[in-house]
């Protein structure tokens, strides 16, 4: 029952638990807390808030640039985040709201409606693409679909500005062109990311719901009347 | 006492064989050898675990921990979360939580259950869409119904989008709810609810159809109505709508009816099942069109985009609902549509009078319908039916 034997076989010493006084108890009961030093390098709890915010903003901005120039890169997929989609969705919903809040008729959709359409639609498309055998994960897909709403948000801003000027037929034609272009851009951008994760013969099956989703949003933007 | 004579230490902890072989005394471990201060087994386990971990990490941390030893000469783990025991406990709690969460997730949110129903090719979907408008005449042998959910689901969502468009252009105001909620509720409610109802009827009359096939059949049967609504929400001609309603709505209904007929035996079961299916499907298309119809004539109608249906639901009175329904049927009867829809259930589409039971039940049949000739056309304009069917600028509602 030497102490060394105890150390080599972990449970050897438990059969006789009493320790008589003449056997010296050796060993180090102290706890090595070495990893705390390594943790400080990885933990972001202690850095100034400005650093955290700047890092996140930079990540979001980086992804916006990837949406603007949709080439097949995996940056959007690798580190997904949902800040961008949330920001875009809230902006879009605020812009689309309150057009005719004082009339009985709803000249524009309410905030909740836009929110529900965007998020519920994204979830459905993600589930659909997963069920069709896609390799993309749930949140990655939400991230891509959310970021690709950006062209439509830009189109909404343009429409809003243009509607401040007047609301004739020519203005409608301009709005139609802008919204159609941004709709095409959104669909193209998101399929550039999503379609890669599908087997090649099923791309059309994944693209259709994305098309429908952006079509509904684009149509909401087009029929918005202040 | 247990380990003194026990030379058969097969296990490191000294197996119970020692006590059992001894036999004479009790098999209970002698408590006087237990050290009171040994603590609970939890701490022993913790100590063992920690010791094993230490053996792994001792090489890496030997240099780093030299100067920490002096500071950490206190009792193991009593330093909060930074202590090794605390961290290990937190780690175990995290693992246990993660295991439970993933178990629950796999149980309830397992989408792999639905995966086989989405295993389609785009060509197949396209073919099935086109076939949904082509009735098959073979009704003596069960027709093949594809059991997939991708096409029906996409068609229901397309219908939701079209319905939303129709609601917006007709200026419908939904007081208690949102447009989106109503559209989704209507379409999904129809698809799931009517499928379940027809499946239930099929179960009663012992027809050979599964729930998946019923969902698939009805889902693809919404293709015709989708096209009809897409066209007629934008181009407002009544005759166009009635023509498309009969043509496309009728074709898709016929396809579904033929599929159901081929899987049912017996005249009465066939009548029941297919009659219900035809009625519900045709009436649904009618409802969708007229409920969200643009009021083109009569500016004062603009704010009354709310339909007859909603006003009845909101008032809550069953009698008014029944009155509204009967008025609605009256309108249809006055156009001679209801008769053809409800009576056209015979498989070979013979005229009504040739049905074997017609003359016996003639009185019942005619009694059930409101008498046609007794009401003058002038009476109809005074009620809300005109808003639905005739679009004359009457403000009474």
PDB file of C-alpha atoms in Angstrom, chain B residues 45-326:
ATOM      1  CA  UNK B  45     -13.862  10.504  -8.193  1.00  0.00           C
ATOM      2  CA  UNK B  46     -12.924  14.070  -8.680  1.00  0.00           C
ATOM      3  CA  UNK B  47      -9.552  13.389  -7.289  1.00  0.00           C
ATOM      4  CA  UNK B  48      -9.046  10.383  -9.517  1.00  0.00           C
ATOM      5  CA  UNK B  49     -10.230  12.256 -12.565  1.00  0.00           C
ATOM      6  CA  UNK B  50      -8.041  15.139 -11.768  1.00  0.00           C
ATOM      7  CA  UNK B  51      -5.086  12.894 -11.210  1.00  0.00           C
ATOM      8  CA  UNK B  52      -5.587  11.254 -14.571  1.00  0.00           C
ATOM      9  CA  UNK B  53      -5.846  14.619 -16.253  1.00  0.00           C
ATOM     10  CA  UNK B  54      -2.765  15.751 -14.473  1.00  0.00           C
ATOM     11  CA  UNK B  55      -0.787  12.880 -15.870  1.00  0.00           C
ATOM     12  CA  UNK B  56      -1.650  14.081 -19.335  1.00  0.00           C
ATOM     13  CA  UNK B  57      -0.948  17.712 -18.785  1.00  0.00           C
ATOM     14  CA  UNK B  58       1.979  17.544 -16.453  1.00  0.00           C
ATOM     15  CA  UNK B  59       4.571  17.749 -19.193  1.00  0.00           C
ATOM     16  CA  UNK B  60       3.086  20.842 -20.768  1.00  0.00           C
ATOM     17  CA  UNK B  61       2.461  22.679 -17.575  1.00  0.00           C
ATOM     18  CA  UNK B  62       5.474  21.754 -15.557  1.00  0.00           C
ATOM     19  CA  UNK B  63       7.217  25.004 -16.256  1.00  0.00           C
ATOM     20  CA  UNK B  64       4.161  27.156 -16.082  1.00  0.00           C
ATOM     21  CA  UNK B  65       2.842  25.873 -12.824  1.00  0.00           C
ATOM     22  CA  UNK B  66       6.014  26.119 -10.832  1.00  0.00           C
ATOM     23  CA  UNK B  67       5.297  29.651  -9.743  1.00  0.00           C
ATOM     24  CA  UNK B  68       1.587  29.036  -9.326  1.00  0.00           C
ATOM     25  CA  UNK B  69       2.093  26.271  -6.820  1.00  0.00           C
ATOM     26  CA  UNK B  70       2.817  28.622  -4.036  1.00  0.00           C
ATOM     27  CA  UNK B  71      -0.344  30.606  -4.641  1.00  0.00           C
ATOM     28  CA  UNK B  72      -2.602  27.627  -5.001  1.00  0.00           C
ATOM     29  CA  UNK B  73      -1.721  25.804  -1.889  1.00  0.00           C
ATOM     30  CA  UNK B  74      -5.337  25.975  -0.770  1.00  0.00           C
ATOM     31  CA  UNK B  75      -7.839  23.180  -0.808  1.00  0.00           C
ATOM     32  CA  UNK B  76      -8.675  21.774  -4.174  1.00  0.00           C
ATOM     33  CA  UNK B  77     -11.410  23.499  -6.031  1.00  0.00           C
ATOM     34  CA  UNK B  78     -12.503  26.012  -3.490  1.00  0.00           C
ATOM     35  CA  UNK B  79     -11.704  28.957  -5.702  1.00  0.00           C
ATOM     36  CA  UNK B  80     -14.862  29.204  -7.656  1.00  0.00           C
ATOM     37  CA  UNK B  81     -14.985  28.655 -11.340  1.00  0.00           C
ATOM     38  CA  UNK B  82     -11.314  29.037 -11.864  1.00  0.00           C
ATOM     39  CA  UNK B  83     -10.608  25.960  -9.836  1.00  0.00           C
ATOM     40  CA  UNK B  84     -10.055  22.700 -11.541  1.00  0.00           C
ATOM     41  CA  UNK B  85     -12.995  21.022  -9.868  1.00  0.00           C
ATOM     42  CA  UNK B  86     -15.285  23.891 -10.713  1.00  0.00           C
ATOM     43  CA  UNK B  87     -14.224  23.838 -14.289  1.00  0.00           C
ATOM     44  CA  UNK B  88     -14.678  20.137 -14.494  1.00  0.00           C
ATOM     45  CA  UNK B  89     -18.132  20.341 -12.993  1.00  0.00           C
ATOM     46  CA  UNK B  90     -19.053  23.051 -15.433  1.00  0.00           C
ATOM     47  CA  UNK B  91     -17.717  20.906 -18.213  1.00  0.00           C
ATOM     48  CA  UNK B  92     -19.794  17.924 -17.146  1.00  0.00           C
ATOM     49  CA  UNK B  93     -22.908  20.022 -16.797  1.00  0.00           C
ATOM     50  CA  UNK B  94     -22.339  21.388 -20.275  1.00  0.00           C
ATOM     51  CA  UNK B  95     -21.876  17.921 -21.712  1.00  0.00           C
ATOM     52  CA  UNK B  96     -24.990  16.624 -20.017  1.00  0.00           C
ATOM     53  CA  UNK B  97     -27.017  19.591 -21.168  1.00  0.00           C
ATOM     54  CA  UNK B  98     -25.745  19.251 -24.690  1.00  0.00           C
ATOM     55  CA  UNK B  99     -26.578  15.574 -24.745  1.00  0.00           C
ATOM     56  CA  UNK B 100     -30.101  16.203 -23.535  1.00  0.00           C
ATOM     57  CA  UNK B 101     -30.667  19.039 -25.960  1.00  0.00           C
ATOM     58  CA  UNK B 102     -29.475  17.017 -28.910  1.00  0.00           C
ATOM     59  CA  UNK B 103     -31.609  14.086 -27.839  1.00  0.00           C
ATOM     60  CA  UNK B 104     -34.678  16.286 -27.656  1.00  0.00           C
ATOM     61  CA  UNK B 105     -33.781  17.892 -30.956  1.00  0.00           C
ATOM     62  CA  UNK B 106     -33.344  14.572 -32.677  1.00  0.00           C
ATOM     63  CA  UNK B 107     -36.621  13.379 -31.327  1.00  0.00           C
ATOM     64  CA  UNK B 108     -38.825  16.322 -32.179  1.00  0.00           C
ATOM     65  CA  UNK B 109     -37.097  18.260 -34.889  1.00  0.00           C
ATOM     66  CA  UNK B 110     -35.886  15.366 -36.916  1.00  0.00           C
ATOM     67  CA  UNK B 111     -36.452  16.443 -40.435  1.00  0.00           C
ATOM     68  CA  UNK B 112     -35.014  13.233 -41.729  1.00  0.00           C
ATOM     69  CA  UNK B 113     -38.469  11.766 -41.355  1.00  0.00           C
ATOM     70  CA  UNK B 114     -39.583  13.922 -44.254  1.00  0.00           C
ATOM     71  CA  UNK B 115     -36.489  13.491 -46.349  1.00  0.00           C
ATOM     72  CA  UNK B 116     -37.737  10.601 -48.535  1.00  0.00           C
ATOM     73  CA  UNK B 117     -40.731  12.648 -49.626  1.00  0.00           C
ATOM     74  CA  UNK B 118     -38.535  15.335 -51.112  1.00  0.00           C
ATOM     75  CA  UNK B 119     -36.559  13.016 -53.287  1.00  0.00           C
ATOM     76  CA  UNK B 120     -37.617  14.310 -56.668  1.00  0.00           C
ATOM     77  CA  UNK B 121     -36.107  15.624 -59.850  1.00  0.00           C
ATOM     78  CA  UNK B 122     -37.201  18.853 -61.514  1.00  0.00           C
ATOM     79  CA  UNK B 123     -38.376  16.926 -64.559  1.00  0.00           C
ATOM     80  CA  UNK B 124     -40.657  14.798 -62.420  1.00  0.00           C
ATOM     81  CA  UNK B 125     -42.166  17.848 -60.783  1.00  0.00           C
ATOM     82  CA  UNK B 126     -42.823  19.440 -64.120  1.00  0.00           C
ATOM     83  CA  UNK B 127     -44.448  16.303 -65.465  1.00  0.00           C
ATOM     84  CA  UNK B 128     -46.645  15.941 -62.441  1.00  0.00           C
ATOM     85  CA  UNK B 129     -47.755  19.545 -62.697  1.00  0.00           C
ATOM     86  CA  UNK B 130     -48.886  19.032 -66.239  1.00  0.00           C
ATOM     87  CA  UNK B 131     -50.508  15.706 -65.465  1.00  0.00           C
ATOM     88  CA  UNK B 132     -52.548  17.271 -62.699  1.00  0.00           C
ATOM     89  CA  UNK B 133     -54.683  18.888 -65.367  1.00  0.00           C
ATOM     90  CA  UNK B 134     -55.227  15.718 -67.389  1.00  0.00           C
ATOM     91  CA  UNK B 135     -57.850  13.362 -66.016  1.00  0.00           C
ATOM     92  CA  UNK B 136     -57.216   9.683 -66.561  1.00  0.00           C
ATOM     93  CA  UNK B 137     -60.193   7.644 -67.622  1.00  0.00           C
ATOM     94  CA  UNK B 138     -59.106   4.320 -66.209  1.00  0.00           C
ATOM     95  CA  UNK B 139     -61.141   3.880 -63.085  1.00  0.00           C
ATOM     96  CA  UNK B 140     -61.305   0.129 -62.744  1.00  0.00           C
ATOM     97  CA  UNK B 141     -57.762  -0.227 -61.561  1.00  0.00           C
ATOM     98  CA  UNK B 142     -56.121   1.870 -58.858  1.00  0.00           C
ATOM     99  CA  UNK B 143     -54.301   4.761 -60.428  1.00  0.00           C
ATOM    100  CA  UNK B 144     -50.774   5.508 -59.379  1.00  0.00           C
ATOM    101  CA  UNK B 145     -50.486   8.564 -57.167  1.00  0.00           C
ATOM    102  CA  UNK B 146     -47.033   9.895 -56.501  1.00  0.00           C
ATOM    103  CA  UNK B 147     -46.239  10.363 -52.855  1.00  0.00           C
ATOM    104  CA  UNK B 148     -44.072  13.406 -52.674  1.00  0.00           C
ATOM    105  CA  UNK B 149     -44.403  16.633 -50.771  1.00  0.00           C
ATOM    106  CA  UNK B 150     -42.131  19.063 -52.597  1.00  0.00           C
ATOM    107  CA  UNK B 151     -44.523  19.914 -55.401  1.00  0.00           C
ATOM    108  CA  UNK B 152     -47.590  20.313 -53.182  1.00  0.00           C
ATOM    109  CA  UNK B 153     -45.688  22.437 -50.665  1.00  0.00           C
ATOM    110  CA  UNK B 154     -44.357  24.762 -53.348  1.00  0.00           C
ATOM    111  CA  UNK B 155     -47.793  25.023 -54.902  1.00  0.00           C
ATOM    112  CA  UNK B 156     -49.348  25.961 -51.577  1.00  0.00           C
ATOM    113  CA  UNK B 157     -46.746  28.674 -51.067  1.00  0.00           C
ATOM    114  CA  UNK B 158     -47.324  29.962 -54.566  1.00  0.00           C
ATOM    115  CA  UNK B 159     -51.028  30.077 -53.812  1.00  0.00           C
ATOM    116  CA  UNK B 160     -50.283  32.038 -50.652  1.00  0.00           C
ATOM    117  CA  UNK B 161     -48.296  34.559 -52.665  1.00  0.00           C
ATOM    118  CA  UNK B 162     -51.044  34.880 -55.281  1.00  0.00           C
ATOM    119  CA  UNK B 163     -53.669  35.237 -52.585  1.00  0.00           C
ATOM    120  CA  UNK B 164     -51.661  37.954 -50.899  1.00  0.00           C
ATOM    121  CA  UNK B 165     -51.522  39.787 -54.202  1.00  0.00           C
ATOM    122  CA  UNK B 166     -55.260  39.440 -54.615  1.00  0.00           C
ATOM    123  CA  UNK B 167     -55.915  40.676 -51.138  1.00  0.00           C
ATOM    124  CA  UNK B 168     -53.751  43.710 -51.622  1.00  0.00           C
ATOM    125  CA  UNK B 169     -55.234  44.713 -54.932  1.00  0.00           C
ATOM    126  CA  UNK B 170     -58.738  44.322 -53.644  1.00  0.00           C
ATOM    127  CA  UNK B 171     -58.023  46.470 -50.644  1.00  0.00           C
ATOM    128  CA  UNK B 172     -59.117  43.912 -48.147  1.00  0.00           C
ATOM    129  CA  UNK B 173     -58.940  45.043 -44.569  1.00  0.00           C
ATOM    130  CA  UNK B 174     -58.531  42.362 -41.978  1.00  0.00           C
ATOM    131  CA  UNK B 175     -59.355  43.792 -38.601  1.00  0.00           C
ATOM    132  CA  UNK B 176     -58.520  40.905 -36.348  1.00  0.00           C
ATOM    133  CA  UNK B 177     -55.359  39.493 -37.797  1.00  0.00           C
ATOM    134  CA  UNK B 178     -52.893  40.139 -40.526  1.00  0.00           C
ATOM    135  CA  UNK B 179     -53.143  39.662 -44.246  1.00  0.00           C
ATOM    136  CA  UNK B 180     -50.237  37.297 -44.213  1.00  0.00           C
ATOM    137  CA  UNK B 181     -51.704  35.206 -41.451  1.00  0.00           C
ATOM    138  CA  UNK B 182     -55.014  34.962 -43.223  1.00  0.00           C
ATOM    139  CA  UNK B 183     -53.444  33.973 -46.504  1.00  0.00           C
ATOM    140  CA  UNK B 184     -51.245  31.319 -44.949  1.00  0.00           C
ATOM    141  CA  UNK B 185     -54.072  30.083 -42.780  1.00  0.00           C
ATOM    142  CA  UNK B 186     -56.475  29.806 -45.671  1.00  0.00           C
ATOM    143  CA  UNK B 187     -54.157  27.945 -47.989  1.00  0.00           C
ATOM    144  CA  UNK B 188     -52.556  25.628 -45.505  1.00  0.00           C
ATOM    145  CA  UNK B 189     -55.863  25.126 -43.792  1.00  0.00           C
ATOM    146  CA  UNK B 190     -57.438  24.056 -47.012  1.00  0.00           C
ATOM    147  CA  UNK B 191     -54.604  21.763 -48.021  1.00  0.00           C
ATOM    148  CA  UNK B 192     -54.177  20.043 -44.679  1.00  0.00           C
ATOM    149  CA  UNK B 193     -57.752  20.213 -43.505  1.00  0.00           C
ATOM    150  CA  UNK B 194     -59.488  19.005 -46.613  1.00  0.00           C
ATOM    151  CA  UNK B 195     -56.875  16.302 -47.114  1.00  0.00           C
ATOM    152  CA  UNK B 196     -57.478  15.071 -43.614  1.00  0.00           C
ATOM    153  CA  UNK B 197     -61.234  15.213 -44.072  1.00  0.00           C
ATOM    154  CA  UNK B 198     -61.223  13.303 -47.344  1.00  0.00           C
ATOM    155  CA  UNK B 199     -58.784  10.817 -45.882  1.00  0.00           C
ATOM    156  CA  UNK B 200     -61.182  10.315 -43.003  1.00  0.00           C
ATOM    157  CA  UNK B 201     -64.064   9.750 -45.412  1.00  0.00           C
ATOM    158  CA  UNK B 202     -61.911   7.393 -47.403  1.00  0.00           C
ATOM    159  CA  UNK B 203     -61.184   5.497 -44.236  1.00  0.00           C
ATOM    160  CA  UNK B 204     -64.905   5.257 -43.536  1.00  0.00           C
ATOM    161  CA  UNK B 205     -65.768   3.925 -46.977  1.00  0.00           C
ATOM    162  CA  UNK B 206     -62.671   1.760 -47.102  1.00  0.00           C
ATOM    163  CA  UNK B 207     -60.974   3.403 -50.035  1.00  0.00           C
ATOM    164  CA  UNK B 208     -57.372   2.548 -50.797  1.00  0.00           C
ATOM    165  CA  UNK B 209     -55.522   5.762 -50.268  1.00  0.00           C
ATOM    166  CA  UNK B 210     -52.930   6.852 -47.742  1.00  0.00           C
ATOM    167  CA  UNK B 211     -52.641  10.228 -46.118  1.00  0.00           C
ATOM    168  CA  UNK B 212     -49.461  11.045 -48.000  1.00  0.00           C
ATOM    169  CA  UNK B 213     -51.112  10.256 -51.313  1.00  0.00           C
ATOM    170  CA  UNK B 214     -54.092  12.372 -50.404  1.00  0.00           C
ATOM    171  CA  UNK B 215     -51.866  15.303 -49.477  1.00  0.00           C
ATOM    172  CA  UNK B 216     -49.967  14.882 -52.705  1.00  0.00           C
ATOM    173  CA  UNK B 217     -53.120  14.580 -54.807  1.00  0.00           C
ATOM    174  CA  UNK B 218     -54.772  17.637 -53.362  1.00  0.00           C
ATOM    175  CA  UNK B 219     -51.564  19.601 -53.434  1.00  0.00           C
ATOM    176  CA  UNK B 220     -51.046  19.016 -57.113  1.00  0.00           C
ATOM    177  CA  UNK B 221     -54.733  19.676 -57.624  1.00  0.00           C
ATOM    178  CA  UNK B 222     -54.087  23.258 -56.556  1.00  0.00           C
ATOM    179  CA  UNK B 223     -52.142  23.912 -59.739  1.00  0.00           C
ATOM    180  CA  UNK B 224     -55.275  24.670 -61.732  1.00  0.00           C
ATOM    181  CA  UNK B 225     -56.644  27.131 -59.173  1.00  0.00           C
ATOM    182  CA  UNK B 226     -53.233  28.817 -58.979  1.00  0.00           C
ATOM    183  CA  UNK B 227     -53.323  29.592 -62.680  1.00  0.00           C
ATOM    184  CA  UNK B 228     -56.948  30.680 -62.565  1.00  0.00           C
ATOM    185  CA  UNK B 229     -56.377  33.050 -59.694  1.00  0.00           C
ATOM    186  CA  UNK B 230     -53.192  34.442 -61.149  1.00  0.00           C
ATOM    187  CA  UNK B 231     -55.057  35.389 -64.298  1.00  0.00           C
ATOM    188  CA  UNK B 232     -58.311  36.568 -62.784  1.00  0.00           C
ATOM    189  CA  UNK B 233     -56.887  38.633 -59.976  1.00  0.00           C
ATOM    190  CA  UNK B 234     -55.365  40.786 -62.669  1.00  0.00           C
ATOM    191  CA  UNK B 235     -57.887  40.643 -65.483  1.00  0.00           C
ATOM    192  CA  UNK B 236     -61.372  41.263 -64.254  1.00  0.00           C
ATOM    193  CA  UNK B 237     -63.915  39.719 -66.510  1.00  0.00           C
ATOM    194  CA  UNK B 238     -66.620  37.610 -65.053  1.00  0.00           C
ATOM    195  CA  UNK B 239     -67.035  35.382 -68.040  1.00  0.00           C
ATOM    196  CA  UNK B 240     -63.338  34.830 -68.148  1.00  0.00           C
ATOM    197  CA  UNK B 241     -63.395  33.743 -64.554  1.00  0.00           C
ATOM    198  CA  UNK B 242     -66.366  31.441 -64.980  1.00  0.00           C
ATOM    199  CA  UNK B 243     -64.824  29.919 -68.065  1.00  0.00           C
ATOM    200  CA  UNK B 244     -61.479  29.323 -66.399  1.00  0.00           C
ATOM    201  CA  UNK B 245     -63.203  28.098 -63.284  1.00  0.00           C
ATOM    202  CA  UNK B 246     -65.005  25.443 -65.225  1.00  0.00           C
ATOM    203  CA  UNK B 247     -62.105  24.597 -67.469  1.00  0.00           C
ATOM    204  CA  UNK B 248     -59.048  24.495 -65.246  1.00  0.00           C
ATOM    205  CA  UNK B 249     -60.842  24.010 -61.984  1.00  0.00           C
ATOM    206  CA  UNK B 250     -62.968  21.354 -63.546  1.00  0.00           C
ATOM    207  CA  UNK B 251     -60.030  19.526 -65.090  1.00  0.00           C
ATOM    208  CA  UNK B 252     -58.062  19.392 -61.878  1.00  0.00           C
ATOM    209  CA  UNK B 253     -61.146  18.307 -59.988  1.00  0.00           C
ATOM    210  CA  UNK B 254     -61.821  15.600 -62.531  1.00  0.00           C
ATOM    211  CA  UNK B 255     -58.305  14.329 -62.206  1.00  0.00           C
ATOM    212  CA  UNK B 256     -58.607  14.052 -58.456  1.00  0.00           C
ATOM    213  CA  UNK B 257     -62.066  12.547 -58.668  1.00  0.00           C
ATOM    214  CA  UNK B 258     -60.927   9.937 -61.179  1.00  0.00           C
ATOM    215  CA  UNK B 259     -58.011   8.973 -58.964  1.00  0.00           C
ATOM    216  CA  UNK B 260     -60.320   8.588 -55.995  1.00  0.00           C
ATOM    217  CA  UNK B 261     -62.876   6.669 -58.009  1.00  0.00           C
ATOM    218  CA  UNK B 262     -60.294   4.196 -59.113  1.00  0.00           C
ATOM    219  CA  UNK B 263     -59.523   3.414 -55.523  1.00  0.00           C
ATOM    220  CA  UNK B 264     -63.059   3.048 -54.191  1.00  0.00           C
ATOM    221  CA  UNK B 265     -65.582   0.270 -54.654  1.00  0.00           C
ATOM    222  CA  UNK B 266     -69.292   0.596 -54.446  1.00  0.00           C
ATOM    223  CA  UNK B 267     -71.656   3.170 -55.828  1.00  0.00           C
ATOM    224  CA  UNK B 268     -72.541   4.986 -52.653  1.00  0.00           C
ATOM    225  CA  UNK B 269     -69.019   5.260 -51.326  1.00  0.00           C
ATOM    226  CA  UNK B 270     -67.898   6.597 -54.679  1.00  0.00           C
ATOM    227  CA  UNK B 271     -70.684   9.118 -54.704  1.00  0.00           C
ATOM    228  CA  UNK B 272     -69.947  10.276 -51.216  1.00  0.00           C
ATOM    229  CA  UNK B 273     -66.206  10.565 -51.587  1.00  0.00           C
ATOM    230  CA  UNK B 274     -66.020  12.044 -55.025  1.00  0.00           C
ATOM    231  CA  UNK B 275     -68.978  14.297 -54.516  1.00  0.00           C
ATOM    232  CA  UNK B 276     -67.454  15.802 -51.437  1.00  0.00           C
ATOM    233  CA  UNK B 277     -64.108  16.229 -53.129  1.00  0.00           C
ATOM    234  CA  UNK B 278     -65.574  17.909 -56.188  1.00  0.00           C
ATOM    235  CA  UNK B 279     -67.797  20.181 -54.148  1.00  0.00           C
ATOM    236  CA  UNK B 280     -65.043  21.317 -51.837  1.00  0.00           C
ATOM    237  CA  UNK B 281     -62.515  21.908 -54.566  1.00  0.00           C
ATOM    238  CA  UNK B 282     -64.759  23.863 -56.878  1.00  0.00           C
ATOM    239  CA  UNK B 283     -66.246  25.885 -54.071  1.00  0.00           C
ATOM    240  CA  UNK B 284     -62.790  26.721 -52.739  1.00  0.00           C
ATOM    241  CA  UNK B 285     -61.789  28.274 -56.007  1.00  0.00           C
ATOM    242  CA  UNK B 286     -65.044  30.191 -56.139  1.00  0.00           C
ATOM    243  CA  UNK B 287     -64.523  31.387 -52.602  1.00  0.00           C
ATOM    244  CA  UNK B 288     -60.974  32.521 -53.233  1.00  0.00           C
ATOM    245  CA  UNK B 289     -61.995  34.500 -56.243  1.00  0.00           C
ATOM    246  CA  UNK B 290     -65.023  36.237 -54.861  1.00  0.00           C
ATOM    247  CA  UNK B 291     -63.733  36.801 -51.388  1.00  0.00           C
ATOM    248  CA  UNK B 292     -60.955  39.053 -52.532  1.00  0.00           C
ATOM    249  CA  UNK B 293     -62.547  40.455 -55.583  1.00  0.00           C
ATOM    250  CA  UNK B 294     -61.735  43.975 -56.604  1.00  0.00           C
ATOM    251  CA  UNK B 295     -64.750  46.112 -56.445  1.00  0.00           C
ATOM    252  CA  UNK B 296     -64.424  47.954 -59.713  1.00  0.00           C
ATOM    253  CA  UNK B 297     -67.767  49.638 -59.718  1.00  0.00           C
ATOM    254  CA  UNK B 298     -69.019  51.837 -56.957  1.00  0.00           C
ATOM    255  CA  UNK B 299     -66.473  53.890 -55.093  1.00  0.00           C
ATOM    256  CA  UNK B 300     -68.348  53.495 -51.834  1.00  0.00           C
ATOM    257  CA  UNK B 301     -67.664  49.817 -52.009  1.00  0.00           C
ATOM    258  CA  UNK B 302     -63.964  50.354 -51.542  1.00  0.00           C
ATOM    259  CA  UNK B 303     -64.034  50.185 -47.821  1.00  0.00           C
ATOM    260  CA  UNK B 304     -66.238  47.172 -47.874  1.00  0.00           C
ATOM    261  CA  UNK B 305     -63.559  44.954 -49.273  1.00  0.00           C
ATOM    262  CA  UNK B 306     -64.255  42.771 -46.308  1.00  0.00           C
ATOM    263  CA  UNK B 307     -66.129  39.859 -47.515  1.00  0.00           C
ATOM    264  CA  UNK B 308     -69.453  38.465 -46.598  1.00  0.00           C
ATOM    265  CA  UNK B 309     -67.660  35.580 -44.979  1.00  0.00           C
ATOM    266  CA  UNK B 310     -65.676  37.649 -42.517  1.00  0.00           C
ATOM    267  CA  UNK B 311     -68.589  39.775 -41.496  1.00  0.00           C
ATOM    268  CA  UNK B 312     -70.516  36.672 -40.653  1.00  0.00           C
ATOM    269  CA  UNK B 313     -67.704  35.143 -38.709  1.00  0.00           C
ATOM    270  CA  UNK B 314     -67.134  38.285 -36.781  1.00  0.00           C
ATOM    271  CA  UNK B 315     -70.748  38.781 -35.861  1.00  0.00           C
ATOM    272  CA  UNK B 316     -70.682  35.336 -34.409  1.00  0.00           C
ATOM    273  CA  UNK B 317     -74.263  34.596 -35.039  1.00  0.00           C
ATOM    274  CA  UNK B 318     -74.827  31.222 -36.554  1.00  0.00           C
ATOM    275  CA  UNK B 319     -78.107  32.291 -37.982  1.00  0.00           C
ATOM    276  CA  UNK B 320     -76.595  35.086 -39.950  1.00  0.00           C
ATOM    277  CA  UNK B 321     -73.979  32.702 -41.275  1.00  0.00           C
ATOM    278  CA  UNK B 322     -76.627  30.307 -42.370  1.00  0.00           C
ATOM    279  CA  UNK B 323     -78.547  33.128 -43.938  1.00  0.00           C
ATOM    280  CA  UNK B 324     -75.467  34.276 -45.752  1.00  0.00           C
ATOM    281  CA  UNK B 325     -74.704  30.808 -46.961  1.00  0.00           C
ATOM    282  CA  UNK B 326     -78.212  30.292 -48.207  1.00  0.00           C
TER     283      UNK B 326
END
